[in-house]
Coordinates of C-alpha atoms and ligand atoms in Angstrom, one line a residue:
X18 CA -22.1 -10.0 -22.3
X19 CA -20.0 -7.0 -22.9
X20 CA -19.5 -4.1 -25.3
X21 CA -15.8 -4.0 -24.4
X22 CA -13.2 -4.6 -27.0
X23 CA -9.5 -4.6 -26.7
X24 CA -7.9 -1.5 -28.1
X25 CA -6.2 -1.9 -31.5
X26 CA -2.8 -1.1 -30.0
X27 CA -3.2 -3.8 -27.4
X28 CA -4.4 -6.3 -30.0
X29 CA -1.4 -5.5 -32.1
X30 CA 1.0 -5.9 -29.2
X31 CA -0.6 -9.2 -28.2
X32 CA -0.1 -10.5 -31.7
X33 CA 3.5 -9.4 -31.8
X34 CA 4.2 -10.8 -28.4
X35 CA 2.6 -14.2 -29.0
X36 CA 4.2 -14.8 -32.3
X37 CA 7.6 -14.2 -30.8
X38 CA 6.7 -16.3 -27.8
X39 CA 5.7 -19.2 -30.0
X40 CA 9.0 -19.4 -32.0
X41 CA 10.8 -21.8 -29.7
X42 CA 10.5 -25.5 -28.8
X43 CA 11.2 -26.0 -25.1
X44 CA 9.7 -23.8 -22.4
X45 CA 9.8 -23.3 -18.7
X46 CA 6.8 -21.4 -17.3
X47 CA 7.4 -19.9 -13.9
X48 CA 4.6 -18.2 -12.0
X49 CA 3.4 -16.8 -8.8
X50 CA 1.9 -19.4 -6.3
X51 CA -1.5 -17.8 -5.6
X52 CA -4.7 -18.5 -7.4
X53 CA -4.1 -15.9 -10.1
X54 CA -0.5 -17.2 -10.6
X55 CA -1.5 -20.8 -10.8
X56 CA -4.3 -20.1 -13.3
X57 CA -1.8 -17.8 -15.3
X58 CA 0.6 -20.7 -15.4
X59 CA -2.1 -23.2 -16.4
X60 CA -3.4 -21.0 -19.3
X61 CA 0.1 -20.5 -20.6
X62 CA 1.1 -24.2 -20.3
X63 CA -2.2 -25.2 -22.0
X64 CA -1.4 -22.8 -24.8
X65 CA 2.1 -23.9 -25.4
X66 CA 1.2 -27.6 -25.2
X67 CA -1.6 -27.0 -27.7
X68 CA 1.1 -25.7 -30.0
X69 CA 3.0 -28.9 -29.6
X70 CA 5.8 -27.5 -27.4
X71 CA 7.7 -29.2 -24.6
X72 CA 6.7 -27.4 -21.4
X73 CA 7.7 -27.7 -17.8
X74 CA 6.5 -25.3 -15.1
X75 CA 6.8 -24.3 -11.5
X76 CA 5.1 -21.7 -9.2
X77 CA 6.8 -20.0 -6.3
X78 CA 6.0 -17.4 -3.7
X79 CA 8.1 -14.5 -5.0
X80 CA 11.1 -13.6 -7.1
X81 CA 13.8 -12.2 -4.8
X82 CA 17.6 -12.4 -4.6
X83 CA 17.4 -16.0 -3.2
X84 CA 14.8 -17.5 -5.5
X85 CA 16.3 -15.9 -8.6
X86 CA 19.2 -18.4 -8.3
X87 CA 16.7 -21.2 -8.9
X88 CA 15.5 -19.5 -12.1
X89 CA 19.0 -19.8 -13.5
X90 CA 18.8 -23.6 -13.3
X91 CA 16.3 -23.6 -16.1
X92 CA 18.8 -22.5 -18.6
X93 CA 18.3 -24.1 -22.0
X94 CA 14.5 -23.7 -22.1
X95 CA 12.8 -20.5 -22.9
X96 CA 11.7 -18.9 -19.6
X97 CA 8.2 -17.5 -19.4
X98 CA 7.3 -15.6 -16.3
X99 CA 3.5 -15.2 -15.6
X100 CA 1.7 -13.1 -12.9
X101 CA 5.1 -11.7 -11.9
X102 CA 8.2 -10.5 -13.6
X103 CA 7.2 -6.9 -14.6
X104 CA 8.6 -5.6 -11.3
X105 CA 11.8 -7.7 -11.4
X106 CA 13.7 -6.8 -14.5
X107 CA 16.7 -5.2 -12.7
X108 CA 16.9 -8.1 -10.2
X109 CA 16.8 -10.6 -13.1
X110 CA 19.4 -8.7 -15.0
X111 CA 21.7 -8.5 -11.9
X112 CA 21.6 -12.3 -11.6
X113 CA 22.2 -12.9 -15.3
X114 CA 18.7 -14.0 -16.3
X115 CA 18.0 -12.8 -19.8
X116 CA 15.9 -13.4 -22.9
X117 CA 12.8 -14.3 -20.8
X118 CA 9.2 -13.5 -21.6
X119 CA 6.9 -11.8 -19.1
X120 CA 3.1 -12.0 -19.1
X121 CA 2.0 -9.8 -16.1
X122 CA -0.5 -7.3 -14.9
X123 CA 1.5 -5.7 -12.0
X124 CA 2.8 -2.1 -12.6
X125 CA 5.9 -2.5 -14.8
X126 CA 9.3 -1.4 -13.5
X127 CA 10.6 -0.6 -16.9
X128 CA 10.0 -1.2 -20.6
X129 CA 11.2 -4.5 -21.8
X130 CA 10.7 -5.9 -25.3
X131 CA 9.4 -9.4 -24.4
X132 CA 6.8 -8.2 -21.9
X133 CA 3.1 -7.9 -22.3
X134 CA 1.5 -5.7 -19.6
X135 CA -1.9 -3.9 -19.6
X136 CA -0.5 -0.7 -18.0
X137 CA 1.0 0.3 -21.4
X138 CA -2.4 0.2 -23.0
X139 CA -4.4 2.2 -20.4
X140 CA -5.8 -0.8 -18.5
X141 CA -5.5 -1.1 -14.8
X142 CA -4.0 -4.5 -13.8
X143 CA -5.6 -4.0 -10.3
X144 CA -9.2 -4.2 -11.4
X145 CA -9.5 -4.6 -15.2
X146 CA -7.4 -7.7 -15.9
X147 CA -5.5 -10.3 -13.9
X148 CA -2.4 -12.2 -14.7
X149 CA -4.5 -15.1 -15.9
X150 CA -6.5 -12.7 -18.0
X151 CA -3.3 -11.5 -19.7
X152 CA -2.2 -15.1 -20.3
X153 CA -5.7 -15.7 -21.8
X154 CA -5.4 -12.8 -24.2
X155 CA -2.0 -14.1 -25.3
X156 CA -3.5 -17.5 -25.9
X157 CA -6.6 -16.1 -27.6
X158 CA -4.4 -14.1 -30.0
X159 CA -3.0 -17.5 -31.1
X160 CA -6.5 -18.9 -31.4
X161 CA -6.7 -20.8 -28.1
X162 CA -9.7 -20.1 -25.9
X163 CA -10.2 -23.3 -24.0
X164 CA -9.1 -21.9 -20.7
X165 CA -11.5 -18.9 -20.5
X166 CA -13.2 -20.2 -17.3
X167 CA -9.9 -20.9 -15.6
X168 CA -8.8 -17.3 -16.5
X169 CA -12.0 -16.0 -14.8
X170 CA -11.1 -18.0 -11.7
X171 CA -7.8 -16.1 -11.7
X172 CA -9.5 -12.7 -11.8
X173 CA -11.8 -13.7 -9.0
X174 CA -8.9 -15.1 -7.0
X175 CA -7.3 -11.6 -7.4
X176 CA -10.5 -10.1 -6.1
X177 CA -11.1 -8.2 -9.3
X178 CA -14.9 -8.7 -8.9
X179 CA -14.9 -6.9 -5.5
X180 CA -17.3 -4.2 -6.8
X181 CA -20.0 -6.9 -7.3
X182 CA -19.0 -7.9 -10.8
X183 CA -16.0 -8.3 -13.1
X184 CA -15.5 -5.1 -15.1
X185 CA -13.8 -3.8 -18.3
X186 CA -11.9 -6.3 -20.3
X187 CA -12.3 -9.0 -17.7
X188 CA -15.8 -9.2 -19.1
X189 CA -14.5 -10.2 -22.5
X190 CA -13.0 -13.3 -20.9
X191 CA -16.2 -14.0 -19.0
X192 CA -18.1 -13.6 -22.2
X193 CA -15.9 -16.1 -24.0
X194 CA -16.3 -18.5 -21.1
X195 CA -20.1 -18.1 -21.2
X196 CA -20.3 -18.4 -25.0
X197 CA -18.2 -21.6 -24.9
X198 CA -20.7 -23.1 -22.4
X199 CA -18.1 -23.3 -19.7
X200 CA -19.5 -20.7 -17.4
X201 CA -22.8 -19.4 -16.1
X202 CA -23.4 -15.9 -14.6
X203 CA -26.2 -15.2 -12.1
X204 CA -27.1 -12.3 -10.0
X205 CA -27.3 -13.7 -6.5
X206 CA -25.9 -13.5 -3.0
X207 CA -22.1 -13.4 -3.1
X208 CA -21.3 -15.3 0.0
X209 CA -18.4 -17.8 0.0
X210 CA -19.3 -21.5 -0.1
X211 CA -22.5 -21.5 -2.2
X212 CA -21.5 -24.9 -3.6
X213 CA -19.6 -26.8 -0.9
X214 CA -20.5 -25.3 2.4
X215 CA -23.6 -26.0 4.5
X216 CA -26.0 -23.1 4.8
X217 CA -25.1 -22.4 8.4
X218 CA -21.4 -22.5 7.6
X219 CA -21.9 -20.2 4.6
X220 CA -23.6 -17.6 6.7
X221 CA -21.7 -18.0 9.9
X222 CA -18.3 -17.7 8.2
X223 CA -19.2 -14.8 5.9
X224 CA -16.6 -12.2 6.4
X225 CA -18.1 -9.3 4.4
X226 CA -20.6 -8.3 5.4
X227 CA -20.5 -9.1 9.1
X228 CA -24.1 -9.8 10.2
X229 CA -24.4 -9.1 13.9
X230 CA -26.0 -12.0 15.7
X231 CA -25.3 -14.4 12.9
X232 CA -21.6 -14.1 11.9
X233 CA -19.5 -16.5 13.9
X234 CA -22.5 -18.2 15.4
X235 CA -23.5 -21.4 13.6
X236 CA -26.3 -22.2 16.1
X237 CA -27.9 -18.8 15.6
X238 CA -27.6 -19.2 11.8
X239 CA -29.4 -22.6 12.0
X240 CA -32.2 -21.1 14.0
X241 CA -32.5 -18.1 11.6
X242 CA -32.7 -20.4 8.6
X243 CA -35.2 -22.8 10.2
X244 CA -37.3 -19.9 11.3
X245 CA -37.8 -19.1 7.6
X246 CA -39.1 -22.6 7.0
X247 CA -36.0 -23.6 5.1
X248 CA -34.9 -27.2 6.1
X249 CA -31.2 -27.4 6.9
X250 CA -30.9 -31.0 5.8
X251 CA -32.1 -33.2 3.0
X252 CA -32.2 -36.9 4.0
X253 CA -29.8 -36.2 6.8
X254 CA -27.2 -34.4 4.6
X255 CA -26.6 -30.7 5.2
X256 CA -27.9 -28.6 2.2
X257 CA -25.8 -26.0 0.5
X258 CA -27.1 -22.8 -1.0
X259 CA -27.1 -24.2 -4.5
X260 CA -29.5 -26.9 -3.4
X261 CA -32.2 -24.4 -2.4
X262 CA -35.2 -23.9 -4.6
X263 CA -35.6 -20.4 -6.2
X264 CA -38.3 -19.6 -3.7
X265 CA -36.1 -20.7 -0.8
X266 CA -33.2 -18.6 -2.1
X267 CA -35.4 -15.5 -2.4
X268 CA -36.7 -16.1 1.1
X269 CA -33.2 -16.4 2.6
X270 CA -31.7 -13.5 0.7
X271 CA -34.5 -11.1 1.4
X272 CA -34.5 -12.1 5.1
X273 CA -30.7 -11.4 5.3
X274 CA -31.3 -8.2 3.4
X275 CA -34.0 -7.1 5.9
X276 CA -31.9 -8.0 8.8
X277 CA -29.1 -5.8 7.6
X278 CA -31.5 -2.9 6.9
X279 CA -32.9 -3.3 10.4
X280 CA -29.4 -3.0 11.8
X281 CA -28.9 0.3 9.9
X282 CA -26.1 -1.3 7.8
X283 CA -24.8 1.2 5.2
X284 CA -26.3 0.7 1.7
X285 CA -23.0 0.0 0.0
X286 CA -22.3 -2.9 2.4
X287 CA -25.7 -4.4 1.7
X288 CA -25.3 -3.8 -2.1
X289 CA -21.9 -5.5 -1.9
X290 CA -23.5 -8.7 -0.7
X291 CA -25.4 -9.1 -4.0
X292 CA -24.0 -9.2 -7.4
X293 CA -22.7 -11.6 -10.0
X294 CA -21.6 -15.1 -9.2
X295 CA -19.7 -17.2 -11.7
X296 CA -20.4 -20.9 -12.0
X297 CA -18.2 -23.4 -13.9
X298 CA -21.2 -25.3 -15.2
X299 CA -19.3 -28.3 -16.4
X300 CA -18.0 -29.2 -12.9
X301 CA -19.8 -31.5 -10.6
X302 CA -22.8 -30.1 -8.6
X303 CA -21.6 -29.0 -5.1
X304 CA -18.0 -29.4 -6.0
X305 CA -15.6 -26.6 -4.9
X306 CA -14.6 -26.4 -8.5
X307 CA -18.1 -25.4 -9.6
X308 CA -17.9 -22.0 -8.0
X309 CA -15.2 -19.5 -9.1
X310 CA -14.5 -18.2 -5.6
X311 CA -14.2 -21.7 -4.1
X312 CA -12.1 -22.9 -7.1
X313 CA -9.7 -20.0 -6.3
X314 CA -9.6 -21.1 -2.7
X315 CA -8.6 -24.7 -3.7
X316 CA -5.7 -23.2 -5.7
X317 CA -4.6 -20.9 -2.8
X318 CA -4.7 -23.9 -0.5
X319 CA -2.3 -25.8 -2.8
X320 CA 0.0 -22.8 -3.3
X321 CA 0.2 -21.9 0.4
X322 CA 1.2 -25.5 1.2
X323 CA 3.8 -25.5 -1.4
X324 CA 2.0 -27.8 -3.8
X325 CA 1.0 -25.3 -6.5
X326 CA 1.6 -27.9 -9.2
X327 CA -1.4 -29.8 -7.9
X328 CA -3.4 -26.7 -8.6
X329 CA -2.0 -26.4 -12.1
X330 CA -2.9 -30.0 -12.8
X331 CA -6.5 -29.5 -11.6
X332 CA -6.7 -26.4 -13.8
X333 CA -5.4 -28.4 -16.7
X334 CA -8.3 -30.9 -16.2
X335 CA -7.2 -33.6 -13.7
X336 CA -10.3 -34.7 -11.8
X337 CA -8.6 -37.9 -10.6
X338 CA -5.6 -38.5 -8.4
X339 CA -4.3 -34.9 -8.5
X340 CA -7.8 -33.4 -7.7
X341 CA -8.0 -35.9 -4.7
X342 CA -4.6 -34.6 -3.5
X343 CA -5.8 -31.0 -4.0
X344 CA -8.9 -31.8 -1.9
X345 CA -6.5 -33.1 0.8
X346 CA -4.7 -29.7 0.6
X347 CA -8.0 -27.9 1.1
X348 CA -8.9 -30.0 4.1
X349 CA -5.5 -29.4 5.7
X350 CA -5.7 -25.7 4.8
X351 CA -9.1 -25.5 6.6
X352 CA -7.7 -27.3 9.6
X353 CA -4.7 -24.9 9.9
X354 CA -7.1 -22.0 9.6
X355 CA -9.4 -23.4 12.3
X356 CA -6.4 -23.9 14.6
X357 CA -5.2 -20.4 13.9
X358 CA -8.6 -18.9 14.7
X359 CA -8.7 -21.0 17.9
X360 CA -5.3 -19.6 18.9
X361 CA -6.5 -16.1 18.2
X362 CA -9.7 -16.4 20.1
X363 CA -7.7 -17.6 23.1
X364 CA -4.9 -15.1 22.9
X365 CA -6.7 -12.0 21.6
X366 CA -5.2 -8.9 20.0
X367 CA -3.4 -5.8 21.2
X368 CA -5.3 -2.5 20.9
X369 CA -3.8 0.8 19.6
X370 CA -5.6 4.1 18.7
X371 CA -6.2 3.3 15.1
X372 CA -5.5 -0.4 14.7
X373 CA -5.4 -3.8 16.4
X374 CA -2.5 -6.3 16.0
X375 CA -1.3 -9.7 17.1
X376 CA 2.0 -11.5 17.0
X377 CA 1.5 -15.2 16.7
X378 CA 5.2 -15.7 17.3
X379 CA 5.6 -18.6 14.9
X380 CA 2.4 -20.5 16.0
X381 CA 0.5 -19.4 12.9
X382 CA 2.5 -19.8 9.7
X383 CA 3.1 -16.7 7.6
X384 CA 1.5 -18.4 4.6
X385 CA -2.0 -18.4 6.3
X386 CA -1.8 -15.7 8.9
X387 CA -3.4 -13.2 6.6
X388 CA -6.3 -15.5 5.9
X389 CA -6.7 -16.2 9.6
X390 CA -6.8 -12.5 10.4
X391 CA -9.4 -11.9 7.6
X392 CA -11.6 -14.8 8.8
X393 CA -11.4 -13.9 12.5
X394 CA -12.2 -10.3 11.6
X395 CA -15.3 -11.5 9.7
X396 CA -16.4 -13.7 12.5
X397 CA -16.0 -10.8 15.0
X398 CA -13.4 -12.6 17.0
X399 CA -11.6 -9.4 16.2
X400 CA -13.9 -6.3 16.5
X401 CA -14.4 -4.6 13.1
X402 CA -14.0 -0.9 14.0
X403 CA -10.2 -0.8 13.2
X404 CA -7.9 -2.6 10.8
X405 CA -6.0 -5.6 12.0
X406 CA -2.2 -6.3 11.5
X407 CA -0.9 -9.8 12.0
X408 CA 2.7 -10.6 12.5
X409 CA 4.5 -13.9 11.7
X410 CA 8.1 -15.0 11.4
X411 CA 9.6 -14.6 8.0
X412 CA 10.6 -18.1 7.1
X413 CA 13.4 -17.0 4.7
X414 CA 14.9 -14.4 7.0
X415 CA 14.6 -14.7 10.8
X416 CA 15.7 -11.0 11.1
X417 CA 12.4 -10.0 9.6
X418 CA 8.7 -10.2 10.4
X419 CA 5.9 -10.7 7.9
X420 CA 2.9 -8.4 8.3
X421 CA -0.5 -9.1 6.9
X422 CA -3.1 -6.3 7.1
X423 CA -6.8 -6.7 6.7
X424 CA -9.7 -4.2 6.8
X425 CA -13.3 -4.0 5.7
X426 CA -15.2 -1.9 3.2
X427 CA -16.5 0.4 5.8
X428 CA -13.0 1.5 6.7
X429 CA -11.9 1.7 3.1
X430 CA -14.9 3.9 2.3
X431 CA -13.6 6.3 5.0
X432 CA -10.2 6.6 3.3
X433 CA -8.2 3.7 4.7
X434 CA -5.7 2.3 2.2
X435 CA -3.7 -0.6 3.7
X436 CA -1.5 -1.1 0.6
X437 CA -0.2 2.5 0.6
X438 CA 0.3 2.4 4.4
X439 CA 2.2 -0.9 4.3
X440 CA 4.4 0.3 1.4
X441 CA 5.2 3.7 3.0
X442 CA 5.8 2.6 6.5
X443 CA 7.8 -0.5 5.7
X444 CA 10.1 1.4 3.4
X445 CA 10.9 4.0 6.1
X446 CA 12.2 1.2 8.2
X447 CA 14.2 -0.8 5.6
X448 CA 11.4 -3.2 4.7
X449 CA 9.1 -3.6 1.8
X450 CA 5.3 -3.8 1.4
X451 CA 2.2 -3.0 -0.6
X452 CA -1.1 -4.4 -1.8
X453 CA -4.8 -3.5 -2.0
X454 CA -6.8 -1.0 0.0
X455 CA -8.6 -3.8 1.9
X456 CA -5.8 -6.4 2.2
X457 CA -2.0 -5.8 2.1
X458 CA 1.3 -7.1 3.4
X459 CA 4.8 -6.1 4.3
X460 CA 8.1 -7.2 5.7
X461 CA 9.8 -5.3 8.4
X462 CA 13.0 -5.8 10.4
X463 CA 12.1 -7.6 13.6
X464 CA 13.7 -5.0 15.9
X465 CA 11.6 -2.3 14.3
X466 CA 8.3 -3.8 15.3
X467 CA 7.3 -1.2 17.8
X468 CA 8.4 1.7 15.6
X469 CA 6.5 0.2 12.7
X470 CA 3.3 -0.1 14.7
X471 CA 3.6 3.5 15.8
X472 CA 4.0 5.0 12.4
X473 CA 1.3 2.8 10.9
X474 CA -1.1 3.8 13.7
X475 CA -0.4 7.5 13.0
X476 CA -0.9 7.1 9.3
X477 CA -4.2 5.2 9.6
X478 CA -5.3 8.1 11.8
X479 CA -4.6 10.5 9.0
X480 CA -6.2 8.3 6.3
X481 CA -9.5 7.6 8.0
X482 CA -11.7 10.6 8.2
Ligands
MN1728 MN1 -2.2 -11.6 -10.0

């Protein structure tokens, strides 16, 4: 699977960290509420329980001056922060939180003795290892490897496979998951929904790449698939991609490939469509949990609707009542997304020189507005030539707006970096922000909206050559 090994320094630090971590009896694991955070929490809870410890846990959106007060309530247990914490030491200290452990992959704010973070060992937490991966390495150093596949879901949830495959030490975790018979790796089309979506939905809702004539148009997709002699249904039920025979898969993927070539789509976009897909082979056929990307979406749906604990229970193995509830979260998540996209197609976006934006004024919740923007962008409800900025009310502070920014690989290739732009521009106006090149976010004072748009517009113009 991989020639990668952990550096001896990293191995040693992991051993020291985990032996100190395991000295106590009662723990409280606190984690971020996205897919990587939920999986980080699950891997850590599984480890501590396997060691016979008492463990409670929670996941939340962020550590800030408000939520930090809640952290103090867990006095008495040993606090373990996962997938966040490395950037919060001074905040935690200011609020009297101490003696906590941190397992994180975000750039650390400062050295701290009970912290394990890949940046100190030459690994990039943005692409080489996720929060869940770090939790996995901690667990593995204590002999626990049962959660390898869940850790891979965390990495995929953090988009660490965006170059077509997991890289670097992420592949060690993948290798463990494969060796343990938990996961399968195939080279195939990397569209979302291979397990649980119908073929037409899979292609119509694909956001990267956009396929002119197909994206956003289920009817055209149905015709396209049928024209290849591939039946859409089997006994009346819509077929998903994983139900196709090998010959049908090849027919479909090469037809999509040819279509993109005919449309003069740049090579790197076509290449990005193919790569590794990670299957949790012990999960039920056509279940969302069988595909790592779809699994991550289930977890995000739980987190965004403030039920991250359901996600943790699913990761820890519940396939009964909690999984049922999590499926309900996914349904509702999809419904909210559909409604958001409908609102957007009716109301449209505002156009500036180097960006488009919309302000949903509270109609679309801040927790899903970024996803709505990304999907609408993919479906060409928003034209793909410029990045999109979406504004929503900040639930915790009405004086602020939440900004979600989305772009595509074409723009990123030309130099666009949304994370840098969000960080720089929001800071200038008394806000905060950051993120990836292709997806990022920020908070800005509400009365500075126009000013923010202007400086972002100018910066994008400088970034994109
Ligand atoms: Mn993460």
